[in-house]
Coordinates of C-alpha atoms in Angstrom, one line a residue:
M641 CA -22.9 -4.8 12.8
K642 CA -19.3 -5.0 14.1
A643 CA -16.5 -4.7 11.5
E644 CA -14.4 -7.8 11.0
K645 CA -10.6 -7.4 11.3
I646 CA -8.4 -7.4 8.2
E647 CA -4.9 -8.2 9.1
I648 CA -2.3 -6.1 7.3
F649 CA 0.8 -8.1 6.2
D650 CA 3.5 -5.6 5.1
T651 CA 6.2 -6.9 2.8
T652 CA 7.9 -3.6 2.0
L653 CA 11.2 -5.0 3.4
R654 CA 11.0 -8.3 1.4
D655 CA 8.9 -8.0 -1.8
G656 CA 9.3 -4.2 -1.9
E657 CA 13.1 -4.4 -1.6
Q658 CA 13.3 -6.8 -4.5
V659 CA 12.9 -3.8 -6.9
P660 CA 16.2 -3.0 -8.7
G661 CA 17.9 -0.1 -7.1
C662 CA 15.9 -0.2 -3.9
K663 CA 18.4 -2.1 -1.7
L664 CA 18.3 -1.0 1.9
N665 CA 21.0 -1.5 4.5
V666 CA 20.3 -2.9 7.9
E667 CA 20.0 0.4 9.7
Q668 CA 17.5 1.6 7.1
K669 CA 15.4 -1.5 7.4
L670 CA 15.3 -1.2 11.2
V671 CA 14.0 2.4 10.9
I672 CA 11.2 1.3 8.5
A673 CA 10.4 -1.8 10.6
E674 CA 10.0 0.3 13.7
K675 CA 7.7 2.7 11.9
L676 CA 5.7 -0.1 10.5
D677 CA 5.3 -1.5 14.0
E678 CA 4.2 1.9 15.2
L679 CA 1.8 2.2 12.2
G680 CA -0.1 -0.8 13.5
V681 CA 0.6 -3.5 10.8
D682 CA -0.1 -7.0 12.0
I683 CA 2.8 -8.8 10.3
I684 CA 6.1 -7.5 9.0
E685 CA 7.7 -9.8 6.4
A686 CA 11.3 -8.9 7.3
G687 CA 13.1 -10.7 4.5
F688 CA 14.3 -13.9 2.8
P689 CA 17.1 -15.2 5.2
I690 CA 18.5 -17.9 3.0
S691 CA 19.1 -15.4 0.1
S692 CA 22.2 -13.8 1.6
P693 CA 24.1 -13.3 4.9
G694 CA 22.9 -9.6 4.8
D695 CA 19.3 -10.6 4.6
F696 CA 19.7 -13.1 7.3
H697 CA 21.2 -10.5 9.6
S698 CA 18.5 -8.0 8.8
V699 CA 15.7 -10.5 9.7
T700 CA 17.5 -11.3 12.9
E701 CA 17.8 -7.6 13.9
I702 CA 14.3 -6.8 13.0
A703 CA 13.1 -9.8 15.0
K704 CA 14.9 -8.4 18.0
L705 CA 13.5 -4.9 17.5
V706 CA 9.8 -5.4 16.7
R707 CA 7.5 -5.3 19.8
N708 CA 4.0 -5.7 18.6
A709 CA 3.7 -7.1 15.1
K710 CA 4.5 -10.7 14.1
V711 CA 7.8 -11.0 12.3
C712 CA 7.8 -13.2 9.2
A713 CA 10.6 -14.7 7.2
L714 CA 10.2 -16.1 3.7
S715 CA 11.4 -19.5 2.5
R716 CA 11.1 -21.8 -0.4
A717 CA 9.8 -25.4 0.2
H718 CA 13.4 -26.5 1.1
K719 CA 14.6 -27.7 4.5
K720 CA 17.7 -25.4 4.4
D721 CA 15.5 -22.4 3.6
I722 CA 13.2 -23.2 6.5
E723 CA 16.0 -23.8 8.9
S724 CA 17.5 -20.5 8.0
A725 CA 14.2 -18.7 8.5
A726 CA 13.7 -20.3 11.9
Q727 CA 17.2 -19.4 13.0
A728 CA 16.8 -15.8 11.9
L729 CA 13.5 -15.6 13.8
K730 CA 14.8 -17.0 17.0
F731 CA 14.6 -13.6 18.8
A732 CA 11.1 -12.7 17.5
K733 CA 8.3 -12.4 20.1
R734 CA 5.8 -13.7 17.5
P735 CA 7.6 -15.5 14.7
R736 CA 6.0 -16.7 11.5
I737 CA 7.6 -18.8 8.7
H738 CA 6.2 -18.2 5.2
T739 CA 6.9 -21.1 2.9
G740 CA 5.4 -22.4 -0.3
I741 CA 5.7 -23.5 -3.9
G742 CA 4.3 -22.7 -7.3
V743 CA 1.1 -24.7 -8.2
S744 CA 0.0 -23.4 -11.5
E745 CA 0.3 -25.5 -14.6
S746 CA 2.9 -23.1 -15.9
H747 CA 5.0 -23.4 -12.8
L748 CA 4.6 -27.1 -12.4
K749 CA 5.6 -27.8 -16.1
Y750 CA 8.3 -25.2 -16.8
K751 CA 9.7 -24.1 -13.4
F752 CA 9.7 -27.4 -11.5
N753 CA 8.9 -30.1 -14.1
I754 CA 6.8 -32.0 -11.5
T755 CA 3.2 -33.1 -11.2
L756 CA 0.6 -31.5 -9.0
E757 CA 0.8 -34.5 -6.7
Q758 CA 4.5 -34.0 -6.3
A759 CA 4.0 -30.4 -5.6
I760 CA 1.4 -31.2 -2.9
D761 CA 3.9 -33.6 -1.3
R762 CA 6.6 -30.9 -1.2
A763 CA 4.1 -28.4 0.2
V764 CA 3.0 -30.7 3.0
G765 CA 6.6 -31.6 3.8
A766 CA 7.6 -27.9 3.9
V767 CA 4.7 -26.9 6.2
S768 CA 5.2 -29.9 8.5
F769 CA 8.9 -29.1 8.8
A770 CA 8.3 -25.4 9.4
K771 CA 5.7 -26.3 12.1
S772 CA 8.5 -28.1 14.0
F773 CA 10.1 -24.6 14.6
V774 CA 7.1 -22.2 15.0
E775 CA 3.4 -22.5 15.6
D776 CA 2.5 -19.9 13.0
V777 CA 3.1 -21.1 9.4
E778 CA 1.9 -19.4 6.3
F779 CA 1.8 -21.3 3.0
F780 CA 2.0 -19.5 -0.3
A781 CA 0.5 -21.2 -3.4
E782 CA 2.5 -19.3 -6.0
D783 CA 0.7 -18.3 -9.1
A784 CA -2.6 -19.2 -7.6
G785 CA -4.2 -16.6 -9.8
R786 CA -3.7 -18.8 -12.8
T787 CA -4.3 -22.1 -11.1
D788 CA -7.4 -24.2 -11.6
N789 CA -9.6 -23.7 -8.6
A790 CA -10.2 -27.4 -8.0
H791 CA -6.4 -28.1 -8.1
L792 CA -5.8 -25.1 -5.8
A793 CA -8.4 -26.4 -3.4
R794 CA -6.5 -29.8 -3.2
V795 CA -3.3 -28.0 -2.3
C796 CA -5.0 -25.9 0.3
E797 CA -6.7 -28.8 2.0
A798 CA -3.4 -30.7 2.2
V799 CA -1.4 -27.9 3.8
I800 CA -4.2 -27.2 6.3
K801 CA -4.0 -30.8 7.4
A802 CA -0.2 -30.4 7.7
G803 CA -0.6 -27.5 10.1
A804 CA -0.7 -24.3 8.0
T805 CA -2.3 -21.4 9.9
V806 CA -2.5 -18.9 6.9
L807 CA -3.1 -19.7 3.3
N808 CA -1.6 -17.1 0.9
I809 CA -3.4 -17.1 -2.5
P810 CA -1.1 -14.9 -4.7
D811 CA -2.1 -13.4 -8.0
T812 CA 1.7 -13.6 -8.7
T813 CA 1.5 -12.2 -12.3
G814 CA -1.3 -9.7 -11.6
Y815 CA -3.5 -11.5 -14.2
C816 CA -6.8 -11.8 -12.4
L817 CA -9.8 -9.5 -12.7
P818 CA -11.4 -8.5 -9.4
E819 CA -14.5 -10.6 -10.0
E820 CA -12.3 -13.6 -10.9
Y821 CA -10.0 -13.3 -7.9
G822 CA -12.9 -12.7 -5.5
A823 CA -14.7 -15.8 -7.0
K824 CA -11.5 -17.8 -6.4
I825 CA -11.5 -16.9 -2.7
K826 CA -15.2 -17.7 -2.4
Y827 CA -14.6 -21.1 -4.1
L828 CA -11.9 -22.0 -1.5
K829 CA -14.1 -20.9 1.3
E830 CA -16.9 -23.1 0.1
N831 CA -14.9 -26.2 -1.0
V832 CA -11.9 -26.6 1.2
K833 CA -12.3 -28.8 4.3
G834 CA -10.9 -27.0 7.4
I835 CA -10.8 -23.6 5.7
D836 CA -12.6 -21.9 8.6
N837 CA -9.7 -22.8 10.8
V838 CA -7.1 -20.7 8.9
I839 CA -6.8 -17.2 7.6
I840 CA -6.9 -16.7 3.8
S841 CA -4.4 -14.1 2.6
C842 CA -4.4 -12.0 -0.6
H843 CA -1.0 -11.2 -2.2
C844 CA -1.8 -9.4 -5.5
H845 CA 0.6 -7.9 -8.0
N846 CA -0.1 -4.8 -10.1
D847 CA 0.8 -5.8 -13.6
L848 CA -2.6 -4.8 -14.9
G849 CA -3.2 -2.1 -12.3
L850 CA -5.6 -4.3 -10.4
A851 CA -3.7 -5.3 -7.3
T852 CA -5.7 -3.2 -4.8
A853 CA -9.0 -4.0 -6.5
N854 CA -8.2 -7.7 -6.4
S855 CA -7.2 -7.6 -2.7
I856 CA -10.4 -5.8 -1.8
A857 CA -12.4 -8.3 -3.8
G858 CA -10.6 -11.1 -1.9
A859 CA -11.5 -9.5 1.4
I860 CA -15.1 -9.1 0.5
N861 CA -15.2 -12.8 -0.3
G862 CA -13.7 -14.1 2.9
A863 CA -10.0 -13.3 3.0
R864 CA -8.9 -11.8 6.3
Q865 CA -5.3 -10.8 5.5
I866 CA -4.0 -8.5 2.8
E867 CA -0.3 -8.5 1.8
C868 CA 0.9 -5.1 0.7
T869 CA 3.7 -2.6 0.6
I870 CA 4.2 1.1 1.3
N871 CA 3.6 3.0 -1.9
G872 CA 2.7 -0.3 -3.7
I873 CA 6.4 -0.9 -4.3
G874 CA 7.4 -4.4 -5.5
E875 CA 8.4 -6.7 -8.3
R876 CA 7.7 -5.4 -11.8
A877 CA 4.7 -3.0 -11.6
G878 CA 4.5 -3.4 -7.9
N879 CA 2.2 -4.9 -5.2
T880 CA -1.0 -3.9 -3.5
A881 CA -0.5 -0.5 -1.9
L882 CA -1.0 -0.6 1.9
E883 CA -2.3 3.0 2.0
E884 CA -4.9 2.3 -0.6
V885 CA -6.3 -0.8 1.1
V886 CA -6.4 1.0 4.5
M887 CA -8.3 4.0 3.2
I888 CA -10.7 2.0 1.0
L889 CA -11.8 0.0 4.1
Q890 CA -11.9 3.2 6.1
Q891 CA -14.2 5.0 3.6
H892 CA -16.4 2.0 2.8
R893 CA -17.6 1.2 6.2
D894 CA -20.6 -0.6 4.7
L895 CA -18.2 -3.5 4.0
H896 CA -17.9 -4.0 7.7
L897 CA -14.1 -4.6 7.4
A898 CA -11.5 -2.7 9.2
T899 CA -7.7 -2.5 10.0
D900 CA -5.8 -1.4 13.1
I901 CA -3.6 1.0 11.0
N902 CA -3.0 4.5 12.3
S903 CA -3.8 6.2 9.0
R904 CA -2.4 9.6 10.1
M905 CA 1.1 8.1 9.7
L906 CA 0.6 7.1 6.1
T907 CA 2.1 10.2 4.4
E908 CA 5.0 10.3 6.7
L909 CA 5.9 6.6 6.2
S910 CA 5.4 7.0 2.4
Q911 CA 7.9 9.8 2.2
L912 CA 10.3 8.0 4.5
T913 CA 10.2 4.8 2.4
S914 CA 10.5 6.8 -0.8
D915 CA 13.5 8.7 0.4
M916 CA 15.3 5.6 1.7
M917 CA 14.6 3.4 -1.4
G918 CA 15.1 6.2 -3.9
M919 CA 11.8 5.5 -5.5
V920 CA 9.9 8.7 -6.2
V921 CA 6.2 8.5 -5.5
Q922 CA 4.3 9.6 -8.6
P923 CA 2.4 12.9 -8.0
N924 CA -1.0 11.4 -8.9
K925 CA -0.5 8.4 -6.6
A926 CA -3.7 7.7 -4.7
I927 CA -3.6 8.8 -1.0
V928 CA 0.1 9.7 -0.7
G929 CA 0.9 11.4 -4.0
A930 CA 1.8 15.1 -4.0
N931 CA -1.4 15.9 -5.9
A932 CA -3.7 13.6 -4.0
F933 CA -5.2 16.7 -2.2
A934 CA -4.2 19.4 -4.7
H935 CA -6.7 21.2 -6.9
S936 CA -6.0 23.4 -9.9
S937 CA -9.3 23.4 -11.9
G938 CA -11.4 26.5 -11.1
I939 CA -14.6 24.5 -10.8
H940 CA -13.0 22.1 -8.3
Q941 CA -11.2 24.8 -6.4
D942 CA -14.5 26.8 -5.9
G943 CA -16.2 23.7 -4.6
V944 CA -13.4 22.7 -2.2
I945 CA -13.1 26.2 -0.9
K946 CA -16.9 26.3 -0.1
N947 CA -16.9 22.7 1.3
R948 CA -14.0 20.3 1.1
E949 CA -16.3 17.3 0.7
T950 CA -17.5 18.4 -2.7
Y951 CA -14.3 17.0 -4.3
E952 CA -12.5 15.2 -1.5
I953 CA -13.8 11.9 0.0
I954 CA -10.9 11.8 2.5
N955 CA -10.0 14.4 5.0
P956 CA -6.3 15.1 4.3
E957 CA -5.6 15.1 8.1
D958 CA -6.7 11.5 8.2
V959 CA -3.6 10.5 6.2
G960 CA -1.2 13.0 7.8
V961 CA -1.6 15.9 5.3
T962 CA -2.1 19.3 6.9
E963 CA -4.6 20.7 4.4
S964 CA -5.7 20.6 0.8
S965 CA -3.7 22.6 -1.7
I966 CA -5.2 25.2 -4.0
I967 CA -2.7 25.3 -6.9
L968 CA -3.0 28.4 -9.1
T969 CA -2.7 27.7 -12.9
A970 CA -4.3 29.2 -16.0
R971 CA -7.3 27.0 -15.2
S972 CA -7.9 28.5 -11.8
G973 CA -10.9 30.8 -11.1
R974 CA -11.5 34.0 -9.2
S975 CA -12.4 32.3 -6.0
A976 CA -9.1 30.4 -5.9
L977 CA -7.2 33.6 -6.5
A978 CA -9.0 35.4 -3.7
Y979 CA -8.4 32.4 -1.4
R980 CA -4.7 32.4 -2.1
Y981 CA -4.4 36.2 -1.7
K982 CA -6.2 36.0 1.7
N983 CA -3.7 33.3 2.8
I984 CA -0.9 35.7 2.3
G985 CA -2.6 38.6 4.0
F986 CA -4.7 40.5 1.4
D987 CA -8.5 40.7 1.7
I988 CA -9.6 42.0 -1.6
T989 CA -12.9 43.3 -2.9
K990 CA -14.8 42.0 -5.9
N991 CA -13.8 44.9 -8.1
E992 CA -10.2 44.6 -7.1
L993 CA -10.3 40.9 -7.8
D994 CA -11.5 41.5 -11.3
V995 CA -8.5 43.6 -12.1
L996 CA -6.1 41.3 -10.3
Y997 CA -7.5 38.2 -12.0
S998 CA -6.9 39.7 -15.4
E999 CA -3.2 40.3 -14.6
F1000 CA -3.0 36.9 -12.9
L1001 CA -4.1 35.1 -16.2
K1002 CA -1.3 36.9 -18.1
V1003 CA 1.2 35.4 -15.7
A1004 CA -0.5 32.0 -15.5
D1005 CA -0.4 31.6 -19.3
S1006 CA 3.4 31.9 -19.2
K1007 CA 4.2 29.4 -16.5
K1008 CA 2.9 26.1 -15.1
E1009 CA 2.1 27.4 -11.6
V1010 CA 1.7 30.8 -10.0
N1011 CA 3.3 31.0 -6.6
D1012 CA 3.1 33.4 -3.7
E1013 CA 6.0 35.5 -5.0
D1014 CA 4.2 35.9 -8.3
L1015 CA 1.1 37.0 -6.4
N1016 CA 3.0 39.6 -4.5
V1017 CA 4.5 41.0 -7.7
I1018 CA 1.0 41.2 -9.3
M1019 CA -0.3 43.0 -6.1
N1020 CA 2.6 45.4 -6.0
V1021 CA 2.0 46.5 -9.6
Y1022 CA -1.7 46.9 -8.9
S1023 CA -1.2 48.8 -5.6
Q1024 CA 1.2 51.2 -7.2
S1025 CA -1.5 52.1 -9.7
A1026 CA -4.4 52.0 -7.4
N1027 CA -2.8 53.0 -4.1
Y1028 CA -4.0 49.7 -2.6
E1029 CA -3.4 49.3 1.1
R1030 CA -3.0 46.0 2.9
R1031 CA -6.0 45.5 5.1

């Protein structure tokens, strides 16, 4: 069975950059945009042009630069926003305008003070107006995660008639459980007239740590676009992490869903984004964290040394990491110590290992990690007493 394509919509330069302290200048945005294009993302959301002259300029320059991906600009359901987005995208080879409005009861009542019918009118007007500038129009139903499914279906059906090509179903507050979000996508697939003529998109936030799980649940139930960011950066607790989505689909081939992403670039782009935005990637971050392929427990180390697949479901090289790391700590075993000694040029016997391991534990108990310099010191002390020669 041939895998169906999941389009990757990267919003690192729009939603990701909204994080306090992560502001990028135009030159930095262009570097990241070029790398995203090389990575193989399908859509790059370049910014929110109406928000500032700087953002407008950034979107314009990214539109000129990008060769393969579609370039998208965000707008609210206002004519001036849409006109600004269209103007900023005028140099794009494949432009997309992303417009929408909040549709949940909370947004309608407290944010806009309008009825659902009035929101639908605004949505239809925005999509129709955007369609006069570009063929590709994505509509976002903000806070769809907390919106009644029947009401959401009415909104979706109306904007499809108005010409929307993509329906973005955001879990804006990260509230949904995966089963709930997946069921929402399934409901739309089964109850919205014309739904098969558009792409359903997942835009999930990570407030409860479920962004990636929700996006995958959406894809399983019929969504064919996932909106995400490098390192999962984004508003509040962040967005769906691009690298997680890509590798989940790559590992679970039984889902018959795939992306066009060059996964070997993931670690490089993660580090680049982290450096430019000043947002440190947590060491235990899935896929791209410093500890993602590091092992310090003796049981795990022994297994990985014998066969990497005992404790690693991903080949490090597949995400651009040279090799797994065997980190020596007080929890490390003899096999890990012998492995690390061999890496620095010592091929030791079992009897020698027993003695060295005893000395190693004394050092390991006094510090978090034992490095190569420490190993050489331990070896020098041993060799002086046992006349050990490097083999």
